[in-house]
XYZ file of C-alpha atoms in Angstrom:
773
model
C -21.208 18.072 -10.287
C -23.768 17.669 -7.502
C -24.376 14.038 -8.418
C -20.633 13.389 -8.556
C -20.152 15.000 -5.148
C -22.928 12.914 -3.636
C -21.397 9.790 -5.152
C -17.997 10.608 -3.665
C -19.580 11.261 -0.284
C -21.370 7.960 -0.527
C -18.172 6.100 -1.368
C -16.299 7.847 1.444
C -19.026 6.838 3.891
C -18.763 3.248 2.740
C -15.002 3.324 3.239
C -15.508 4.697 6.731
C -17.806 1.823 7.569
C -15.235 -0.618 6.188
C -12.914 -0.017 9.156
C -13.678 -2.819 11.573
C -11.171 -2.009 14.332
C -9.543 1.390 14.979
C -5.828 1.626 15.664
C -4.828 2.450 19.233
C -1.016 2.581 19.226
C 0.494 5.509 21.124
C 4.210 5.341 20.366
C 4.769 8.206 17.907
C 8.584 8.205 18.110
C 9.124 4.466 17.768
C 9.891 2.483 14.624
C 8.573 -0.856 13.469
C 11.344 -2.992 11.973
C 10.796 -6.367 10.324
C 12.823 -8.586 8.019
C 11.807 -10.050 4.700
C 11.622 -13.439 6.411
C 8.782 -12.054 8.553
C 6.737 -11.293 5.414
C 7.253 -14.183 2.971
C 4.675 -12.816 0.528
C 6.937 -9.899 -0.441
C 10.074 -11.939 -1.033
C 11.437 -11.645 -4.527
C 9.950 -8.286 -5.474
C 12.068 -5.251 -6.211
C 12.636 -3.340 -2.943
C 11.461 -0.121 -4.568
C 8.141 -1.768 -5.470
C 7.071 -2.282 -1.860
C 4.544 0.347 -0.760
C 2.498 0.682 2.400
C -0.915 2.080 3.300
C -3.009 2.643 6.375
C -6.709 3.272 6.757
C -7.603 6.524 8.461
C -11.296 5.745 8.848
C -12.233 7.560 5.652
C -10.106 5.666 3.152
C -6.591 4.618 2.273
C -3.581 6.826 2.953
C -0.121 5.920 1.734
C 2.591 5.942 4.402
C 6.383 5.966 4.021
C 8.140 2.623 4.152
C 11.808 1.797 3.693
C 13.643 -1.354 2.673
C 17.273 -1.538 3.794
C 19.099 -4.313 2.026
C 21.520 -6.454 4.020
C 24.118 -9.009 3.036
C 27.008 -11.003 4.416
C 30.299 -9.112 4.171
C 33.809 -9.798 5.399
C 35.782 -7.232 7.306
C 38.481 -7.283 4.634
C 35.747 -6.507 2.124
C 34.528 -3.608 4.278
C 38.076 -2.196 4.366
C 38.465 -2.683 0.651
C 41.646 -4.669 1.240
C 43.150 -7.370 3.404
C 44.299 -6.022 6.775
C 46.615 -7.495 9.407
C 43.851 -9.140 11.392
C 42.001 -12.459 11.032
C 39.012 -12.025 8.782
C 35.452 -11.981 10.056
C 32.102 -12.256 8.257
C 29.105 -10.313 9.519
C 25.549 -9.670 8.333
C 25.325 -5.952 7.730
C 23.733 -3.259 5.602
C 24.656 -3.110 1.940
C 25.717 0.130 0.297
C 26.911 0.449 -3.311
C 28.787 3.599 -2.287
C 31.122 1.783 0.140
C 33.337 -1.267 -0.248
C 30.495 -3.431 1.074
C 28.778 -2.898 -2.250
C 25.219 -3.603 -3.286
C 23.325 -6.614 -2.001
C 24.173 -9.542 -4.338
C 20.453 -10.371 -4.240
C 18.833 -7.305 -5.759
C 15.348 -8.438 -4.757
C 13.770 -8.066 -1.355
C 15.199 -11.112 0.397
C 14.837 -12.760 3.780
C 17.530 -10.774 5.618
C 16.590 -7.325 4.290
C 14.936 -4.980 6.784
C 11.563 -3.272 6.337
C 10.980 -0.157 8.433
C 8.055 2.182 9.037
C 6.863 4.307 11.945
C 4.323 3.342 14.590
C 2.636 6.733 14.205
C 1.767 5.783 10.621
C -0.323 2.762 11.543
C -4.087 2.874 11.220
C -7.188 0.789 11.746
C -7.984 -2.701 10.543
C -10.158 -2.685 7.460
C -12.688 -5.072 6.098
C -11.561 -7.553 3.492
C -14.077 -5.948 1.149
C -12.389 -2.555 1.071
C -11.178 -1.886 -2.478
C -7.430 -1.755 -2.918
C -5.675 1.575 -3.453
C -4.887 2.592 -6.997
C -1.686 1.441 -8.727
C -1.138 -1.673 -6.615
C -1.477 -5.400 -7.165
C -4.520 -6.413 -5.133
C -3.328 -9.994 -4.828
C -0.109 -8.801 -3.153
C -1.912 -7.336 -0.127
C -0.382 -8.243 3.244
C -2.097 -7.198 6.457
C 0.310 -6.462 9.304
C -0.782 -6.057 12.894
C 1.537 -4.127 15.201
C 1.151 -4.815 18.905
C 2.474 -2.932 21.915
C 3.831 -5.233 24.650
C 3.894 -2.282 27.062
C 0.280 -1.229 26.653
C -1.378 -4.594 26.213
C -4.234 -4.512 23.724
C -2.986 -1.454 21.864
C -2.638 -2.276 18.181
C -2.317 -0.732 14.764
C -2.419 -2.047 11.228
C -0.409 -1.442 8.079
C -1.108 -2.881 4.628
C 1.702 -3.789 2.269
C 1.284 -3.978 -1.493
C 3.436 -4.358 -4.560
C 3.058 -1.256 -6.679
C 2.147 -1.622 -10.355
C 3.268 1.778 -11.590
C 5.725 4.541 -10.891
C 2.855 6.733 -9.727
C 3.610 5.464 -6.205
C 6.896 5.944 -4.381
C 7.790 3.956 -1.240
C 8.437 7.231 0.596
C 4.929 8.536 -0.139
C 6.404 11.984 -0.676
C 7.693 12.093 2.915
C 11.225 12.366 4.338
C 11.397 12.143 8.116
C 15.191 12.515 8.231
C 17.867 14.085 6.060
C 21.413 12.721 6.366
C 24.143 14.343 4.308
C 27.471 12.459 4.347
C 29.995 15.126 3.374
C 33.592 13.924 3.145
C 36.048 16.835 2.995
C 38.722 14.935 1.104
C 39.223 15.322 -2.637
C 35.913 15.491 -4.437
C 34.113 13.872 -1.499
C 33.664 10.483 -3.133
C 34.176 7.847 -0.449
C 35.539 5.070 -2.649
C 37.997 7.371 -4.370
C 39.208 9.436 -1.422
C 38.711 7.772 1.979
C 41.926 6.457 3.560
C 40.953 3.255 5.389
C 44.531 2.748 6.645
C 44.706 5.912 8.759
C 43.209 9.317 9.313
C 42.546 12.099 9.137
C 39.405 11.789 7.009
C 37.624 15.036 7.898
C 33.888 15.409 7.371
C 31.124 17.919 7.743
C 28.246 15.437 7.819
C 24.831 16.417 9.143
C 21.642 14.728 10.275
C 18.465 16.779 10.465
C 14.841 16.134 11.345
C 12.006 18.324 12.578
C 13.060 17.451 16.155
C 16.867 17.563 16.230
C 20.080 17.983 14.271
C 23.541 16.418 14.635
C 26.992 16.902 13.098
C 30.023 14.644 12.582
C 33.503 15.977 11.784
C 35.251 12.574 11.688
C 34.219 8.945 11.718
C 33.852 8.797 15.541
C 33.732 12.517 16.335
C 30.357 14.216 16.744
C 30.411 17.716 18.224
C 26.971 19.247 17.641
C 23.511 18.360 18.939
C 20.566 20.741 18.624
C 17.066 20.095 19.955
C 14.868 21.848 17.405
C 11.705 21.488 19.495
C 13.527 23.427 22.204
C 15.687 26.511 21.665
C 17.661 24.867 18.835
C 21.072 25.700 20.350
C 24.067 23.380 20.109
C 24.361 21.541 23.444
C 27.132 19.014 22.774
C 30.873 19.142 23.263
C 31.524 15.462 22.431
C 30.079 11.983 22.472
C 33.163 10.589 24.149
C 34.817 7.188 24.538
C 37.756 6.524 26.866
C 39.103 3.841 29.178
C 39.189 6.004 32.311
C 38.852 9.662 33.413
C 41.795 11.762 32.273
C 43.246 8.968 30.106
C 43.612 9.961 26.449
C 45.452 6.914 25.118
C 42.229 5.655 23.587
C 39.425 8.015 22.598
C 37.151 8.998 19.742
C 40.073 11.074 18.448
C 42.544 8.184 18.343
C 39.892 5.907 16.881
C 39.321 8.353 14.012
C 43.035 8.822 13.432
C 43.590 5.069 13.006
C 42.439 2.568 10.442
C 38.734 2.354 9.796
C 36.045 2.219 7.131
C 32.398 2.966 6.577
C 29.833 0.233 6.046
C 26.889 2.401 5.029
C 25.824 6.016 4.725
C 22.163 6.086 3.780
C 19.357 8.603 4.011
C 15.867 7.205 3.457
C 12.308 8.414 3.911
C 11.861 6.654 7.278
C 15.370 6.571 8.727
C 19.008 7.291 8.029
C 21.854 4.876 8.777
C 25.531 5.658 9.499
C 27.705 2.664 10.319
C 31.493 2.270 10.528
C 34.312 0.130 11.945
C 37.794 0.736 13.308
C 38.849 1.609 16.868
C 42.629 1.330 17.113
C 43.502 -2.241 18.166
C 39.861 -3.128 17.702
C 39.650 -2.713 13.911
C 36.361 -4.612 13.848
C 34.679 -2.691 16.671
C 31.606 -1.198 15.057
C 29.380 1.802 15.742
C 25.985 1.896 14.023
C 23.737 4.922 14.369
C 20.144 4.878 13.114
C 18.280 8.162 12.990
C 14.497 8.472 13.118
C 12.390 11.610 13.248
C 12.216 11.850 17.053
C 14.602 9.124 18.128
C 18.187 8.010 17.578
C 19.536 4.502 18.191
C 23.295 4.133 18.759
C 24.596 0.564 18.680
C 28.158 -0.382 19.620
C 29.482 -3.839 18.710
C 32.634 -4.368 20.751
C 35.160 -6.596 18.935
C 38.520 -6.183 20.630
C 41.058 -7.925 22.862
C 40.559 -7.747 26.628
C 40.483 -4.165 27.901
C 40.362 -2.787 31.451
C 37.294 -0.623 31.008
C 35.183 1.473 28.683
C 33.346 4.761 29.242
C 30.539 5.857 26.895
C 29.849 9.506 27.791
C 27.919 12.532 26.578
C 29.738 15.739 27.497
C 27.668 18.877 26.990
C 28.787 22.489 26.635
C 28.025 25.795 28.325
C 24.756 26.149 26.389
C 23.377 23.367 28.625
C 23.711 25.578 31.683
C 20.471 25.697 33.663
C 19.225 22.286 32.548
C 18.488 19.542 35.079
C 20.106 16.115 34.887
C 18.272 13.036 36.222
C 18.731 9.283 36.210
C 17.029 6.459 38.070
C 19.635 6.656 40.861
C 19.195 10.432 41.168
C 15.459 11.068 40.675
C 15.629 14.483 42.372
C 18.032 15.702 39.703
C 21.027 18.030 39.771
C 21.479 21.426 38.167
C 23.892 21.586 35.251
C 25.889 24.750 36.044
C 29.562 23.836 35.686
C 29.902 23.353 39.449
C 30.677 19.990 41.089
C 27.771 17.920 42.433
C 27.435 14.914 44.668
C 25.559 12.211 42.789
C 24.912 8.527 43.332
C 26.784 6.387 40.812
C 26.072 2.829 39.734
C 24.408 0.917 36.940
C 21.307 2.607 35.579
C 19.073 2.213 32.530
C 17.766 5.719 31.886
C 18.879 9.325 32.164
C 17.279 12.662 31.315
C 18.587 16.137 30.552
C 15.825 18.748 30.398
C 15.406 22.510 30.418
C 14.158 25.377 28.306
C 16.655 24.181 25.677
C 14.594 21.007 25.205
C 14.978 17.470 26.490
C 17.182 14.497 25.803
C 15.882 11.254 27.300
C 18.303 8.331 27.000
C 17.906 4.626 27.620
C 20.705 2.047 27.842
C 20.476 -1.637 26.942
C 23.437 -3.979 27.375
C 23.493 -7.383 25.678
C 26.545 -9.463 26.655
C 27.735 -12.861 27.856
C 31.020 -11.521 29.269
C 32.082 -13.154 32.527
C 33.179 -11.127 35.515
C 32.497 -7.613 34.254
C 31.103 -4.871 36.489
C 29.082 -1.805 35.618
C 28.789 1.628 37.154
C 28.369 5.176 35.846
C 30.212 8.492 35.680
C 29.094 12.111 36.218
C 31.132 15.315 36.162
C 29.808 18.880 36.061
C 32.848 21.114 36.496
C 34.252 23.845 34.296
C 37.655 23.347 35.956
C 37.983 19.552 36.259
C 40.361 18.368 39.015
C 43.600 16.555 38.397
C 42.976 13.060 37.103
C 39.807 14.136 35.311
C 41.338 16.361 32.676
C 39.269 16.512 29.495
C 41.281 14.614 26.895
C 39.146 15.545 23.855
C 36.918 18.439 22.966
C 37.047 21.533 25.170
C 38.574 21.692 28.643
C 35.278 22.003 30.515
C 32.818 19.387 31.700
C 29.099 20.229 31.624
C 26.857 17.468 32.930
C 29.158 14.809 31.473
C 27.499 11.447 32.061
C 27.167 7.852 30.928
C 27.861 4.154 31.626
C 31.264 2.907 32.758
C 32.035 -0.816 32.416
C 35.067 -2.568 33.972
C 36.993 -5.780 33.326
C 36.036 -6.573 29.737
C 37.253 -9.948 28.468
C 38.162 -10.392 24.804
C 35.368 -10.038 22.270
C 37.711 -10.274 19.296
C 37.637 -12.762 16.417
C 37.588 -16.308 17.795
C 36.325 -15.352 21.247
C 33.101 -16.940 22.513
C 32.152 -13.656 24.182
C 30.300 -10.670 22.822
C 29.100 -7.266 23.960
C 26.560 -5.083 22.179
C 25.212 -1.892 23.695
C 22.307 0.295 22.661
C 21.963 3.937 23.620
C 18.501 5.149 22.522
C 17.887 8.907 22.537
C 14.453 10.576 22.485
C 14.409 14.243 21.527
C 11.634 16.352 23.004
C 10.528 19.712 24.305
C 11.056 21.290 27.723
C 7.985 19.648 29.281
C 9.379 16.089 29.420
C 9.403 14.590 32.927
C 11.172 11.740 34.662
C 7.966 9.717 34.233
C 8.322 10.221 30.492
C 11.958 9.119 30.666
C 10.937 5.984 32.564
C 8.318 5.254 29.917
C 10.824 5.806 27.112
C 13.112 3.310 28.793
C 10.305 0.786 29.019
C 9.512 1.297 25.328
C 13.137 0.742 24.319
C 13.281 -2.488 26.310
C 9.985 -3.615 24.755
C 10.023 -2.889 21.026
C 6.848 -3.043 19.004
C 5.909 -6.473 17.686
C 4.790 -6.794 14.054
C 3.321 -9.875 12.420
C 1.057 -10.908 9.612
C -2.458 -10.675 11.010
C -3.947 -14.138 10.885
C -6.868 -13.451 13.204
C -10.343 -14.046 11.765
C -12.074 -11.269 9.880
C -15.784 -11.002 9.187
C -16.879 -12.457 5.866
C -16.651 -10.040 2.961
C -17.347 -9.869 -0.753
C -14.055 -9.271 -2.559
C -15.146 -9.720 -6.151
C -18.232 -9.721 -8.373
C -17.689 -10.946 -11.937
C -19.650 -11.837 -15.054
C -18.090 -14.351 -17.430
C -18.839 -15.761 -20.870
C -19.658 -19.422 -20.315
C -19.373 -21.706 -23.371
C -17.229 -19.136 -25.152
C -13.886 -19.485 -26.862
C -12.238 -18.211 -23.687
C -13.306 -21.085 -21.422
C -12.806 -23.663 -24.137
C -16.519 -23.876 -24.925
C -17.184 -26.000 -21.832
C -20.761 -25.759 -20.524
C -20.004 -26.713 -16.921
C -17.874 -25.293 -14.112
C -14.157 -25.243 -14.837
C -11.074 -23.348 -13.738
C -10.833 -22.199 -17.365
C -13.928 -20.095 -16.708
C -11.610 -17.586 -15.022
C -10.166 -16.865 -18.472
C -13.650 -15.942 -19.688
C -14.244 -13.235 -17.068
C -15.386 -9.996 -18.697
C -12.580 -7.892 -17.288
C -14.025 -4.721 -18.797
C -17.351 -5.184 -17.003
C -18.184 -4.470 -13.373
C -21.187 -5.104 -11.206
C -23.644 -2.282 -10.708
C -23.979 -1.466 -7.002
C -27.009 0.365 -5.581
C -26.189 3.910 -4.582
C -23.453 4.377 -7.185
C -25.472 6.525 -9.595
C -26.827 5.503 -12.974
C -25.675 2.263 -14.553
C -23.565 2.427 -17.707
C -22.384 0.138 -20.485
C -19.623 -0.945 -18.073
C -22.334 -2.912 -16.278
C -23.865 -4.462 -19.406
C -22.601 -7.310 -21.590
C -23.448 -7.864 -25.265
C -22.953 -11.648 -25.199
C -25.182 -13.539 -27.610
C -25.921 -16.203 -24.964
C -27.066 -13.547 -22.483
C -25.946 -13.673 -18.871
C -24.989 -17.290 -18.396
C -22.221 -17.116 -15.817
C -21.304 -15.063 -12.743
C -18.676 -15.414 -10.030
C -18.669 -14.073 -6.497
C -15.490 -14.023 -4.401
C -16.326 -14.385 -0.706
C -13.642 -14.197 1.950
C -14.031 -16.026 5.246
C -17.576 -17.410 4.849
C -18.967 -18.762 8.098
C -20.232 -22.037 6.674
C -20.298 -24.168 3.556
C -21.899 -22.098 0.831
C -24.766 -23.453 -1.247
C -27.253 -22.147 -3.796
C -29.654 -21.547 -0.903
C -27.477 -18.642 0.215
C -28.316 -16.706 -2.947
C -31.434 -15.311 -4.616
C -31.910 -14.021 -8.165
C -34.372 -11.749 -9.968
C -34.526 -10.386 -13.486
C -36.197 -7.436 -15.169
C -38.495 -7.506 -18.175
C -36.893 -7.529 -21.617
C -38.749 -4.520 -22.966
C -37.464 -2.291 -20.226
C -36.337 -2.071 -16.625
C -37.499 0.092 -13.770
C -35.854 1.259 -10.595
C -37.969 -0.947 -8.357
C -36.390 -4.421 -8.549
C -38.907 -5.576 -5.949
C -41.373 -5.838 -8.835
C -39.100 -7.989 -10.965
C -39.735 -11.673 -11.503
C -37.669 -14.535 -10.216
C -34.817 -15.564 -12.476
C -34.615 -19.119 -13.823
C -32.933 -21.641 -11.576
C -29.184 -21.960 -12.240
C -27.966 -24.992 -14.127
C -24.766 -25.304 -12.066
C -23.357 -24.088 -8.757
C -19.851 -24.573 -7.424
C -17.478 -23.192 -4.785
C -13.768 -23.197 -5.557
C -11.937 -22.601 -2.258
C -9.049 -20.149 -2.479
C -9.572 -19.423 -6.180
C -10.910 -15.897 -5.708
C -9.292 -12.543 -5.124
C -6.689 -12.627 -2.320
C -7.354 -16.314 -1.691
C -11.088 -15.926 -1.149
C -13.594 -18.632 -2.096
C -14.875 -18.269 -5.656
C -18.562 -19.063 -6.075
C -19.469 -19.908 -9.675
C -23.067 -19.899 -10.918
C -24.137 -20.890 -14.444
C -27.436 -20.548 -16.346
C -28.443 -22.121 -19.665
C -27.701 -20.013 -22.730
C -30.537 -17.571 -23.447
C -32.192 -17.985 -20.056
C -31.330 -14.395 -19.053
C -30.900 -12.212 -22.108
C -31.593 -8.552 -22.912
C -32.482 -7.763 -19.319
C -31.035 -7.055 -15.864
C -30.074 -9.751 -13.386
C -30.226 -9.008 -9.654
C -27.991 -11.107 -7.397
C -28.616 -11.224 -3.661
C -25.984 -12.767 -1.400
C -27.899 -13.295 1.794
C -26.636 -11.869 5.054
C -27.722 -11.755 8.665
C -30.443 -9.175 8.138
C -34.118 -9.047 7.200
C -33.302 -8.861 3.497
C -31.279 -12.048 3.735
C -33.759 -13.767 6.048
C -31.081 -13.593 8.757
C -28.796 -15.985 6.942
C -25.794 -16.724 9.172
C -24.189 -19.253 6.853
C -22.463 -16.700 4.622
C -21.040 -14.817 7.592
C -22.095 -11.483 6.092
C -23.531 -9.032 8.591
C -25.584 -7.434 5.820
C -26.830 -8.820 2.529
C -24.932 -7.895 -0.621
C -26.875 -6.915 -3.761
C -25.491 -6.281 -7.214
C -26.623 -6.256 -10.837
C -25.424 -7.134 -14.308
C -27.255 -6.270 -17.527
C -27.260 -7.803 -21.003
C -28.144 -6.228 -24.358
C -27.139 -8.607 -27.121
C -25.225 -6.995 -29.973
C -24.704 -3.626 -28.274
C -21.289 -1.972 -28.733
C -21.842 0.844 -26.250
C -23.204 3.341 -28.750
C -26.493 3.893 -26.949
C -27.615 6.954 -25.020
C -26.819 7.817 -21.377
C -30.154 6.293 -20.405
C -30.372 3.362 -22.794
C -28.356 0.475 -24.131
C -29.476 0.236 -27.766
C -28.817 -2.433 -30.368
C -29.436 -1.103 -33.869
C -27.923 -0.802 -37.326
C -24.895 1.063 -36.040
C -23.849 -2.020 -34.029
C -24.279 -4.296 -37.033
C -22.203 -1.923 -39.157
C -19.546 -1.615 -36.415
C -19.129 -5.406 -36.307
C -18.980 -5.531 -40.108
C -16.285 -2.825 -40.178
C -14.050 -4.476 -37.540
C -13.521 -8.079 -38.669
C -10.555 -10.084 -37.475
C -9.134 -13.075 -35.693
C -7.714 -13.217 -32.189
C -10.368 -11.013 -30.611
C -9.739 -10.474 -26.893
C -12.350 -11.172 -24.247
C -12.968 -7.410 -24.099
C -13.534 -6.956 -27.853
C -16.788 -4.957 -28.193
C -17.691 -6.446 -31.600
C -17.243 -10.156 -30.838
C -20.830 -10.677 -29.656
C -20.674 -14.483 -29.683
C -17.253 -14.467 -27.962
C -15.807 -16.860 -30.500
C -12.520 -14.975 -30.652
C -13.352 -13.965 -34.234
C -15.293 -10.935 -35.441
C -17.075 -11.880 -38.657
C -20.456 -11.896 -40.396
C -21.982 -13.965 -37.593
C -21.541 -11.041 -35.204
C -23.256 -8.678 -37.654
C -26.153 -11.112 -37.834
C -26.305 -11.230 -34.007
C -26.764 -7.470 -33.891
C -29.290 -7.527 -36.767
C -31.416 -10.142 -35.033
C -31.432 -8.445 -31.617
C -32.571 -4.906 -32.314
C -33.885 -3.359 -29.107
C -33.094 -1.443 -25.951
C -32.333 -1.876 -22.272
C -32.852 0.920 -19.764
C -29.905 1.748 -17.532
C -31.116 1.399 -13.955
C -30.386 4.053 -11.364
C -31.117 2.772 -7.893
C -29.816 5.906 -6.194
C -32.845 7.831 -7.502
C -36.473 7.496 -6.299
C -38.237 4.550 -7.975
C -39.424 5.334 -11.472
C -42.593 4.133 -13.151
C -42.119 0.798 -14.921
C -41.001 1.307 -18.485
C -42.464 -0.687 -21.360
C -45.019 -2.449 -19.188
C -48.174 -0.817 -20.561
C -48.039 -2.473 -23.949
C -47.373 0.839 -25.699
C -43.839 1.188 -27.076
C -41.515 3.886 -25.835
C -39.836 6.119 -28.383
C -36.629 4.100 -28.187
C -38.425 0.816 -28.737
C -40.422 2.382 -31.567
C -37.195 3.560 -33.147
C -35.738 0.066 -33.002
C -38.970 -1.395 -34.461
C -39.026 1.201 -37.198
C -35.478 0.309 -38.047
C -36.427 -3.371 -38.352
C -39.436 -2.456 -40.540
C -37.072 -0.532 -42.800
C -34.749 -3.538 -43.042
C -37.706 -5.659 -44.154
C -38.560 -3.020 -46.754
C -34.984 -3.036 -48.054
C -35.124 -6.828 -48.450
C -38.367 -6.537 -50.446
C -36.880 -3.799 -52.647
C -33.768 -5.887 -53.315
C -35.963 -8.807 -54.369
C -37.832 -6.497 -56.716
C -34.566 -5.300 -58.290
C -33.425 -8.880 -58.764
C -36.508 -9.624 -60.914
C -35.592 -6.942 -63.535
C -33.108 -7.157 -66.402
C -29.367 -6.748 -65.832
C -29.153 -3.190 -67.101
C -32.177 -2.070 -65.138
C -30.887 -3.900 -62.075
C -27.690 -1.858 -62.128
C -29.500 1.442 -62.426
C -32.139 0.607 -59.843
C -29.691 -0.853 -57.311
C -27.453 2.203 -57.578
C -30.237 4.702 -56.967
C -31.837 2.743 -54.145
C -28.590 1.932 -52.374
C -27.541 5.558 -52.410
C -30.811 6.576 -50.788
C -30.834 3.841 -48.142
C -29.358 5.883 -45.245
C -31.741 8.755 -45.907
C -34.626 6.311 -46.170
C -33.717 4.731 -42.823
C -33.608 8.104 -41.082
C -36.817 9.277 -42.757
C -38.630 6.080 -41.805
C -37.429 6.282 -38.214
C -38.333 9.944 -37.900
C -41.824 9.307 -39.234
C -42.295 6.477 -36.738
C -40.888 8.636 -33.933
C -43.314 11.414 -34.810
C -46.231 8.977 -34.678
C -45.143 7.661 -31.297
C -44.597 11.173 -29.953
C -48.187 12.030 -30.877
C -49.517 8.942 -29.129
C -47.351 8.821 -25.962
C -46.074 11.328 -23.357
C -42.531 11.455 -24.746
C -39.941 13.092 -22.511
C -38.280 15.945 -24.436
C -34.802 14.964 -23.263
C -35.274 11.399 -24.501
C -36.547 12.730 -27.791
C -33.521 14.988 -28.141
C -31.188 12.075 -27.451
C -32.856 9.919 -30.078
C -32.853 12.661 -32.690
C -29.176 13.308 -32.009
C -28.359 9.622 -32.485
C -30.321 9.516 -35.745
C -28.671 12.535 -37.269
C -25.083 11.816 -36.157
């Protein structure tokens, strides 16, 4: 357990060092919204397969991400029927639970939206950082999110396509809970909602850790609680009307007339409630998007010319004692139900704050209307005067406030004019100031900018592979070819110093030895050549943990760089040796970097040299001991017992990688009896093994086994020289005793070696266990 813990700590430290730039964004309430067109690499995947991660400085952490599908829809489609108004097509959210229906393109397409939160961004990581589990490494997309308000502040998010259901796009998080609860029939919208006229009563709720809201009709919302304050309901109504005291058009009349929902969706990142229908403006649309700390309310005005429009928040008596501010009234006024003298006019931000919490609001108007004028309205009076009678909700006015726009030309179907307004609400505690409200307003007017990060990254090693050159899998070609990728030993991985003891995962059993490796290098500084690499190899009889004593490996027979062919579009370096040049030993590969070890090589672009190892023990099936790769009779027998055609590149018995397991593979194992020590470069250097000329116990065991094979051959020749009857009797008795004879011979040899050499008891126990199993 101690070794495992140290290994994990080592890996965590390496992940920490992999972060090249920390994230600096400071916009915890703000979303990041992109479209599929902004991220072409994810187009065509299933929306539920898109997952996102950030790096925290100590490794990957999954973050919630949400795909909201959008499609073109006609207004008649939204209503579920043709209505007495010219049709209109809009791009809007798709919802299979409304008449809009599901997106006809079920994949993530160019107009779909991708949303995540700025607070979930992290640092930029090195290209060499391993991918998270259960994702397609090749699908990685690096996004950089920039803050136009605080220049230089950035964060990064990494998108992947998941490969299993072990990952969910929401990452086990739900920032908002929206419950659409229609109080008609069984509550099913398609079966029960009357799009021709109201009432269509609801008890729909939105809840986050910061606030809660309630709707009782399509346009009517009558509850607002700030949960990071005193969590009391502060709202009478979010009101619409043409003028003070005029009730001919209001949120009540809108809800009583024709109308329909476009979407009701609750996701892990945000919830969306969108609807149409406002009396003679059947296509006027309200779209509310709820985030954990923020709410965005969009109004798309589509109506004939109207004299004016008021968009007001009217609070209730629970707001008493709060202070109301806006940019025209920075000193603020007390909300107490008593009239105040305030400056009116166009403003962009307002703030209501007290012990009950804070509601900071920002207004953005996007229009090309000619001749309109804009002012504002404020009324704090529990007994409103004549002409300002409350036409909806209760009869009192508590801090009622909002924009008031006059002289609105037609924005209906066929008009060249449009008007879209955004009211963005930030929910906070009682300590929010006017400076905070001003900053919120600036943030709303300057949304975060997200893009694929194309800025240069330092060079990095993304892949280290061993492949079977001149095998069935590369077509038997001796030189460099793209088909060599098909011969990569996908079940083998490079041994990295500091990762504990090597295992059979780091060792091949190929009959031609190690004759091909590949290195995937991202963003090299220069044109790579063989001079950027160095190679060593261990002795055949054993290997020690001091590679500095190893000899130089033979010069490669071929070297090539295939630009873009490696992992994630990196450059794939391919190096080939002649068959048999490096067999039954370890190969050390040094990719030189800008350090002493790499002789300050700046051509690769690596800040530090990269070292890795592959081993080879011909004919080994992985049946050795924890310290040794051993080729012996058990490997020959295993190959003999598993014959067949169509062997995969990972087949452990196809030693010659011909794609067929047959007698030739048994012969390979028979002719390559021996051992290879598993290196462990995380331990102090060990004394060289097998260098003194005296065999170790393992080598002696392998030699004894070969001596026994020779004896069996001689005995079989002796039997062949006798008569037929005697042959049968002799062969039967000697064949039956062969396994016992092999063990006896090996044990005798082991005993002799143990008497002559300082045999480690643990090694002896391992060998005895393998003999008697």
